[in-house]
PDB file of N, CA and C in Angstrom:
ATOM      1  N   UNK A 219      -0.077   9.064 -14.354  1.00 83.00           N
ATOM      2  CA  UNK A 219      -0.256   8.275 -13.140  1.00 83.00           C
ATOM      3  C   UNK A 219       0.239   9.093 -11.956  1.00 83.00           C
ATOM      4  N   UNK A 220      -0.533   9.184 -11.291  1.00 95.00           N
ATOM      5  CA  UNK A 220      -0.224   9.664  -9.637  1.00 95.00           C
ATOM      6  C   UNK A 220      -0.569   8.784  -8.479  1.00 95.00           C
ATOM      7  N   UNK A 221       0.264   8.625  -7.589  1.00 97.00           N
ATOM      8  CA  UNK A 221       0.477   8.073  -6.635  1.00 97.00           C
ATOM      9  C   UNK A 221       0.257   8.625  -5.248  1.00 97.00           C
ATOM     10  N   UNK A 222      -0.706   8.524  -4.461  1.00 97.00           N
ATOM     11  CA  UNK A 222      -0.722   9.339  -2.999  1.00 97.00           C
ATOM     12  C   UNK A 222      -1.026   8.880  -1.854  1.00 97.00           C
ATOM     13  N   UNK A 223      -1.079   9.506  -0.790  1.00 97.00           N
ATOM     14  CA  UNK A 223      -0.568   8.836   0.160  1.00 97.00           C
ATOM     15  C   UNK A 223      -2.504   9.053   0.666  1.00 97.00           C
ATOM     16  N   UNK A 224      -3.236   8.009   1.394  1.00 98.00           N
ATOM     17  CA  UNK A 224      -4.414   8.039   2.063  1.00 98.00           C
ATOM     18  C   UNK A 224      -5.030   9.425   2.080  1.00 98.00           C
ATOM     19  N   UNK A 225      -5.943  10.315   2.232  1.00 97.00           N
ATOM     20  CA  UNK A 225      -6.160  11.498   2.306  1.00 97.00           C
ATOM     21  C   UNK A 225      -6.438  11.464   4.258  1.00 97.00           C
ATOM     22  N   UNK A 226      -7.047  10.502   4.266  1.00 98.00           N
ATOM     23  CA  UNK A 226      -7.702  10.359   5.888  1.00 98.00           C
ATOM     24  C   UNK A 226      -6.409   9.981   6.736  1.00 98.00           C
ATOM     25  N   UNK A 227      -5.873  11.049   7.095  1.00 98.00           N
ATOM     26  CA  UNK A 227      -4.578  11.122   8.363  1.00 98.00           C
ATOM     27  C   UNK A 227      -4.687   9.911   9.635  1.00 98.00           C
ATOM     28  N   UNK A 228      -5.619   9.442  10.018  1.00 98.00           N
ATOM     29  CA  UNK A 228      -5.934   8.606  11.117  1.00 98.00           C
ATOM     30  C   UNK A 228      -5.606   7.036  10.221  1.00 98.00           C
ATOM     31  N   UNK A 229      -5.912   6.991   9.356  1.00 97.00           N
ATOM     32  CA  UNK A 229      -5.989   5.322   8.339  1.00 97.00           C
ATOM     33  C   UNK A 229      -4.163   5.676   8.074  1.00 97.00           C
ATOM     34  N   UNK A 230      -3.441   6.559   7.694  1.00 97.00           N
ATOM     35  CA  UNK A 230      -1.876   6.866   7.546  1.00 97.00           C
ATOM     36  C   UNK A 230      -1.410   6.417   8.610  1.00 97.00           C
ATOM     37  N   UNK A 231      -1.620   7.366   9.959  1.00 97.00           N
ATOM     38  CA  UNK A 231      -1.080   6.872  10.709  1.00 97.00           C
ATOM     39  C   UNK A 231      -1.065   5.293  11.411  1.00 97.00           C
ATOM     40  N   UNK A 232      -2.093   4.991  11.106  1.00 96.00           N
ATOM     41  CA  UNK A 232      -2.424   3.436  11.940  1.00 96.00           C
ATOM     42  C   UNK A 232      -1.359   2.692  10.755  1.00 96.00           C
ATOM     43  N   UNK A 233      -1.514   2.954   9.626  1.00 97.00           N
ATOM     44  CA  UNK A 233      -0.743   1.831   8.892  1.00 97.00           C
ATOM     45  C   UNK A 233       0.833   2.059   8.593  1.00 97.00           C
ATOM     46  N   UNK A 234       1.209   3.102   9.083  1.00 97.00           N
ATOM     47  CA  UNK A 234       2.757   3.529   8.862  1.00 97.00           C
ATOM     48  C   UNK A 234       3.202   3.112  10.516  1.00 97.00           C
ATOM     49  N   UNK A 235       2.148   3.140  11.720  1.00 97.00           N
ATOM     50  CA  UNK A 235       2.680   2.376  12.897  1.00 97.00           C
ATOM     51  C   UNK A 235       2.953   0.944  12.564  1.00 97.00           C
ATOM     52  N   UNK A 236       2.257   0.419  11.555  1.00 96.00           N
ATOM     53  CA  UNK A 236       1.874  -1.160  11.779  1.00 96.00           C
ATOM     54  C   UNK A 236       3.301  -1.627  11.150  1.00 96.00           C
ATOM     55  N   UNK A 237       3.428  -0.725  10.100  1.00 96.00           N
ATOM     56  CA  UNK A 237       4.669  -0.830   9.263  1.00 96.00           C
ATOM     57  C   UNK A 237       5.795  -0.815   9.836  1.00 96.00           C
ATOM     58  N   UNK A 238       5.962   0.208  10.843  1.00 96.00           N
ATOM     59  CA  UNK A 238       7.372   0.270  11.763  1.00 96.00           C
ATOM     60  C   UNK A 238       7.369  -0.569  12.639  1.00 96.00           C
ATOM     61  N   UNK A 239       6.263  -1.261  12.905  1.00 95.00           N
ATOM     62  CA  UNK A 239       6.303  -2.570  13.894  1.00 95.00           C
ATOM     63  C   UNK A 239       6.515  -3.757  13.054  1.00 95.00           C
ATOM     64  N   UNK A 240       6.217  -4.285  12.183  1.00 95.00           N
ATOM     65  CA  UNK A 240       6.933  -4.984  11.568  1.00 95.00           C
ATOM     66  C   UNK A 240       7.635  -5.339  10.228  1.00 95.00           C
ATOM     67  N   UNK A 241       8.606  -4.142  10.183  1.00 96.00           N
ATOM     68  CA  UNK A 241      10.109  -4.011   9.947  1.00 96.00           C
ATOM     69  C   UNK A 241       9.813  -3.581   8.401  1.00 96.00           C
ATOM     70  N   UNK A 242       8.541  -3.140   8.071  1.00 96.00           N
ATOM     71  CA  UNK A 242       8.569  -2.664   6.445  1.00 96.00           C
ATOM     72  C   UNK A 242       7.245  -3.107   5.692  1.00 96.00           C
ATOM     73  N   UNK A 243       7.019  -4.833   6.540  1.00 96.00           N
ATOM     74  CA  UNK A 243       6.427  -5.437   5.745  1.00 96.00           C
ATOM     75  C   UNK A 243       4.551  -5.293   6.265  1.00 96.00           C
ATOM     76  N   UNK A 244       3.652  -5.220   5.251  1.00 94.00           N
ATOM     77  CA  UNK A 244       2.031  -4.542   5.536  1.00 94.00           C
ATOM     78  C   UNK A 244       2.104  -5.391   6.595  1.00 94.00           C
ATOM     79  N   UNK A 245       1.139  -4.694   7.269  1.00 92.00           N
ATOM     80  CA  UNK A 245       0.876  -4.871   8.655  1.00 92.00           C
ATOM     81  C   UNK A 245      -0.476  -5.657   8.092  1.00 92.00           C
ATOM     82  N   UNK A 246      -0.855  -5.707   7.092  1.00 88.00           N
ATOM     83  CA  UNK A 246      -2.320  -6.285   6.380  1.00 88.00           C
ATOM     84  C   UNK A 246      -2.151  -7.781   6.286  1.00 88.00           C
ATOM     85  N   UNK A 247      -1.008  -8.176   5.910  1.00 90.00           N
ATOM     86  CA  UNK A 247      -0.649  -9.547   5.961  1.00 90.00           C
ATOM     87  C   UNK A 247       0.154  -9.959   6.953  1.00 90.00           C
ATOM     88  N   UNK A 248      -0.414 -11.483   6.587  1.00 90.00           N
ATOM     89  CA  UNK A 248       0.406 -12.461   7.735  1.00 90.00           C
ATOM     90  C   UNK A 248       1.502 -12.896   7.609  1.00 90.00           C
ATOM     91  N   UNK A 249       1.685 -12.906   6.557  1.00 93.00           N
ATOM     92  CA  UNK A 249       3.697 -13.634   5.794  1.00 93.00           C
ATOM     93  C   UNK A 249       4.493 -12.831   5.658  1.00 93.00           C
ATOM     94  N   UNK A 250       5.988 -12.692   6.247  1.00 95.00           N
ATOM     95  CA  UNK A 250       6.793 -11.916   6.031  1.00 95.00           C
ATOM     96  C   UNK A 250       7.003 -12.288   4.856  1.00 95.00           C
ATOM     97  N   UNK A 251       6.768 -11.902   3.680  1.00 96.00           N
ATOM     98  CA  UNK A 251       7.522 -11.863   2.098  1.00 96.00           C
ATOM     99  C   UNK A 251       8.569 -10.877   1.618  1.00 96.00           C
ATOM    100  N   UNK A 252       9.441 -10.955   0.583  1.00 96.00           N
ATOM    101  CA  UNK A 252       9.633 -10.017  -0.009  1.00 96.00           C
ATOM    102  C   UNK A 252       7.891  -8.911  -0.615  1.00 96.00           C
ATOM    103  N   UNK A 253       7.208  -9.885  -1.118  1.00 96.00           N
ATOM    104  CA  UNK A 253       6.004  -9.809  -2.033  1.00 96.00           C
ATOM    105  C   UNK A 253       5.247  -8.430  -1.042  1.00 96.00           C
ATOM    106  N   UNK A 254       5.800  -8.911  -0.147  1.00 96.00           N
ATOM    107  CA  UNK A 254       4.388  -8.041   1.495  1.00 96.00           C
ATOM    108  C   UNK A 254       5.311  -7.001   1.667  1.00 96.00           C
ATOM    109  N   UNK A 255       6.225  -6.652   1.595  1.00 96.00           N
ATOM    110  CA  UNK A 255       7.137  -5.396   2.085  1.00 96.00           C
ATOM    111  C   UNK A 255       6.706  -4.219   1.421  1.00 96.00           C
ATOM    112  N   UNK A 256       6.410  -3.411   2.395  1.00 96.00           N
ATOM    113  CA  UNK A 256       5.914  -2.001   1.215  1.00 96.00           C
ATOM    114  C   UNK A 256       6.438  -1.289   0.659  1.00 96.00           C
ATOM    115  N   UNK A 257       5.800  -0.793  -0.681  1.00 95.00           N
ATOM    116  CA  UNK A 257       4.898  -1.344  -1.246  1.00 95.00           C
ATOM    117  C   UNK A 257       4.804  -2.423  -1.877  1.00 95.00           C
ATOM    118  N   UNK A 258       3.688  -3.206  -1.240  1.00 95.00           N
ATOM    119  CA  UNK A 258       3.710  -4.779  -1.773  1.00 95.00           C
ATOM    120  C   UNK A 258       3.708  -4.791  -3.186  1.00 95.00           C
ATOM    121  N   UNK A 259       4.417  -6.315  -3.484  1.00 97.00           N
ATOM    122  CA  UNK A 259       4.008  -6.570  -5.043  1.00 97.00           C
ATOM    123  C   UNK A 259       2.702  -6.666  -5.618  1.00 97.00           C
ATOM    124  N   UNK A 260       1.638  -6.839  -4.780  1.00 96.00           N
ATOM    125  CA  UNK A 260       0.196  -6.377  -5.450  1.00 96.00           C
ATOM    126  C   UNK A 260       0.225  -5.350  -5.512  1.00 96.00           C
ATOM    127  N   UNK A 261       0.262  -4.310  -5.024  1.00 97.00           N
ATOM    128  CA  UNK A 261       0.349  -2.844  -5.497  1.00 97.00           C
ATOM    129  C   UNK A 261       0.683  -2.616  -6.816  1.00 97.00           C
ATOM    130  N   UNK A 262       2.191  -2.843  -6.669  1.00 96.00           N
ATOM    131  CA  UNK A 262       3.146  -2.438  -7.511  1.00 96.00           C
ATOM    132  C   UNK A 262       2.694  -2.871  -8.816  1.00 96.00           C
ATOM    133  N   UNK A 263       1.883  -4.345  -9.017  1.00 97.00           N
ATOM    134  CA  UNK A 263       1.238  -5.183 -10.539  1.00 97.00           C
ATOM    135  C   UNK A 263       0.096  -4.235 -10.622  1.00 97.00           C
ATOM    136  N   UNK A 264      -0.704  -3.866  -9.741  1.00 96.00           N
ATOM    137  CA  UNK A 264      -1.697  -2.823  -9.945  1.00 96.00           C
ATOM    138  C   UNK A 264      -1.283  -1.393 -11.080  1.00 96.00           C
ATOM    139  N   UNK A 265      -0.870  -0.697 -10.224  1.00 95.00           N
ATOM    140  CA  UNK A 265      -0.030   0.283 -11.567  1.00 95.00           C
ATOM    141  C   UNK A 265       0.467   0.598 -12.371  1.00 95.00           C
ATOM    142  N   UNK A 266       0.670  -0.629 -12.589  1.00 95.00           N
ATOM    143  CA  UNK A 266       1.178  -1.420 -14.251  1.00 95.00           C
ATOM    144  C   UNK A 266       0.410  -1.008 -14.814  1.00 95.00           C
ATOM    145  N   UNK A 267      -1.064  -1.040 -14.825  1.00 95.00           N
ATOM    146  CA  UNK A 267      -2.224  -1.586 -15.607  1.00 95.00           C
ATOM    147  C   UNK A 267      -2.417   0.320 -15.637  1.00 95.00           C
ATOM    148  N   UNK A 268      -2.472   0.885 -16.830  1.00 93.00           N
ATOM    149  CA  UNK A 268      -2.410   1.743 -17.239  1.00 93.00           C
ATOM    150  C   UNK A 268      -4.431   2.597 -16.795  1.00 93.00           C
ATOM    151  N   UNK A 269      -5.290   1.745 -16.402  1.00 95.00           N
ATOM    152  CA  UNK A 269      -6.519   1.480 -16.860  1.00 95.00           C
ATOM    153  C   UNK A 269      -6.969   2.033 -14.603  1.00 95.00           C
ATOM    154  N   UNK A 270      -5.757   1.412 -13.906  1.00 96.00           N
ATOM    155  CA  UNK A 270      -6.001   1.281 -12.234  1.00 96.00           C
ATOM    156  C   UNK A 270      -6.414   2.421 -11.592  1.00 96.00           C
ATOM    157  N   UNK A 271      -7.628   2.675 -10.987  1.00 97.00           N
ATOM    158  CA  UNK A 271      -7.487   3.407 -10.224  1.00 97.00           C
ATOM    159  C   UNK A 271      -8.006   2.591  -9.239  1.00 97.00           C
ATOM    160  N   UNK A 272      -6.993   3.429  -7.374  1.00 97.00           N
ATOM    161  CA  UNK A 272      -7.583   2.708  -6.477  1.00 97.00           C
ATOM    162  C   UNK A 272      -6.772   2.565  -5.356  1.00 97.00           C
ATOM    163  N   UNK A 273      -7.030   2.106  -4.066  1.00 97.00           N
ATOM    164  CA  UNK A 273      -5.850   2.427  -3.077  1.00 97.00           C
ATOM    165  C   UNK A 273      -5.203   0.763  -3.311  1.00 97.00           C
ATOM    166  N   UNK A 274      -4.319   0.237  -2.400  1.00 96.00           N
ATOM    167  CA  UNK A 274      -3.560  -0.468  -2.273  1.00 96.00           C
ATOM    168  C   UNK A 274      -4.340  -1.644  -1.153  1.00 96.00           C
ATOM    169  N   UNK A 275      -4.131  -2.630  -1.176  1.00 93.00           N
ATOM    170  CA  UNK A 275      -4.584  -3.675  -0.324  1.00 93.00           C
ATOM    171  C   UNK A 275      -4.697  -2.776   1.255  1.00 93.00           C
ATOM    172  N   UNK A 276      -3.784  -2.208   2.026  1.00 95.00           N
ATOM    173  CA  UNK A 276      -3.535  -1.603   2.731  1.00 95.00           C
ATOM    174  C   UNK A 276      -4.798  -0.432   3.068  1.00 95.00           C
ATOM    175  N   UNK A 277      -4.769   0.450   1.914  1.00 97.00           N
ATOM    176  CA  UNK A 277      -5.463   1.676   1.826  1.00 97.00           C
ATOM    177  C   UNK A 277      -4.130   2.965   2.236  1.00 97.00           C
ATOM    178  N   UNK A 278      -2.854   2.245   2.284  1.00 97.00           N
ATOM    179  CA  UNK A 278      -2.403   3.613   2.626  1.00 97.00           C
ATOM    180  C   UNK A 278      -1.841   4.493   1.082  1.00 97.00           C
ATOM    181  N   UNK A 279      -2.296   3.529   0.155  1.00 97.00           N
ATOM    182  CA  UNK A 279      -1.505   4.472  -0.915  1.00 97.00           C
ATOM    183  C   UNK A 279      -2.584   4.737  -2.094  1.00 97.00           C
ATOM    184  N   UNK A 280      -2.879   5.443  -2.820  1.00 98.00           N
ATOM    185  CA  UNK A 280      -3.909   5.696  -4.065  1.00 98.00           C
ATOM    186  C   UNK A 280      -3.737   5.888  -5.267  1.00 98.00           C
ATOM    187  N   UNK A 281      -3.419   5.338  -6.627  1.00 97.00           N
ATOM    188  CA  UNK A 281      -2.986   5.361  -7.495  1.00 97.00           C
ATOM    189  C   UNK A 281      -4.322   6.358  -8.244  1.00 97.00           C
ATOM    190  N   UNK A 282      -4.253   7.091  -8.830  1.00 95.00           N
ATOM    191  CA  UNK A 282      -4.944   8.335  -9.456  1.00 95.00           C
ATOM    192  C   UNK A 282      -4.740   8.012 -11.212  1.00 95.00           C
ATOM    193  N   UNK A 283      -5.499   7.838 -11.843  1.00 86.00           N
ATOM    194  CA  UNK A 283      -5.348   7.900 -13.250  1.00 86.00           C
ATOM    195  C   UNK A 283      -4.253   9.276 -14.151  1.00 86.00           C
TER     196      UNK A 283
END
């Protein structure tokens, strides 16, 4: 399993601003959760699954087989 960061520098940056604007948690959702703080807990159940490839709700992260 590999883990990486967006390849497209412009989609990184927009979502690591969105992130420092509010305080950690995806800028993709509307609820401050623990669940929404990145990397969200959908992510994180994603890579579990031995089988995932694919970016993150977000798109800023890419799990690689």
């Amino acid at each position: 399993m590999k883990i990486s960061l967006n390849p497209d520098q412009e989609v990184v940056k927009m979502i690591r601003d969105g992130l420092e604007q509010t305080g950690g948690y995806c800028p993709c959702r509307t609820e401050r959760t623990e669940e929404n703080r990145c990397m969200c807990q959908e992510f994180r159940d994603q890579i579990k699954d031995p089988d995932y490839e694919g970016f993150c709700h977000c798109l800023l992260y890419y799990k690689s087989k």
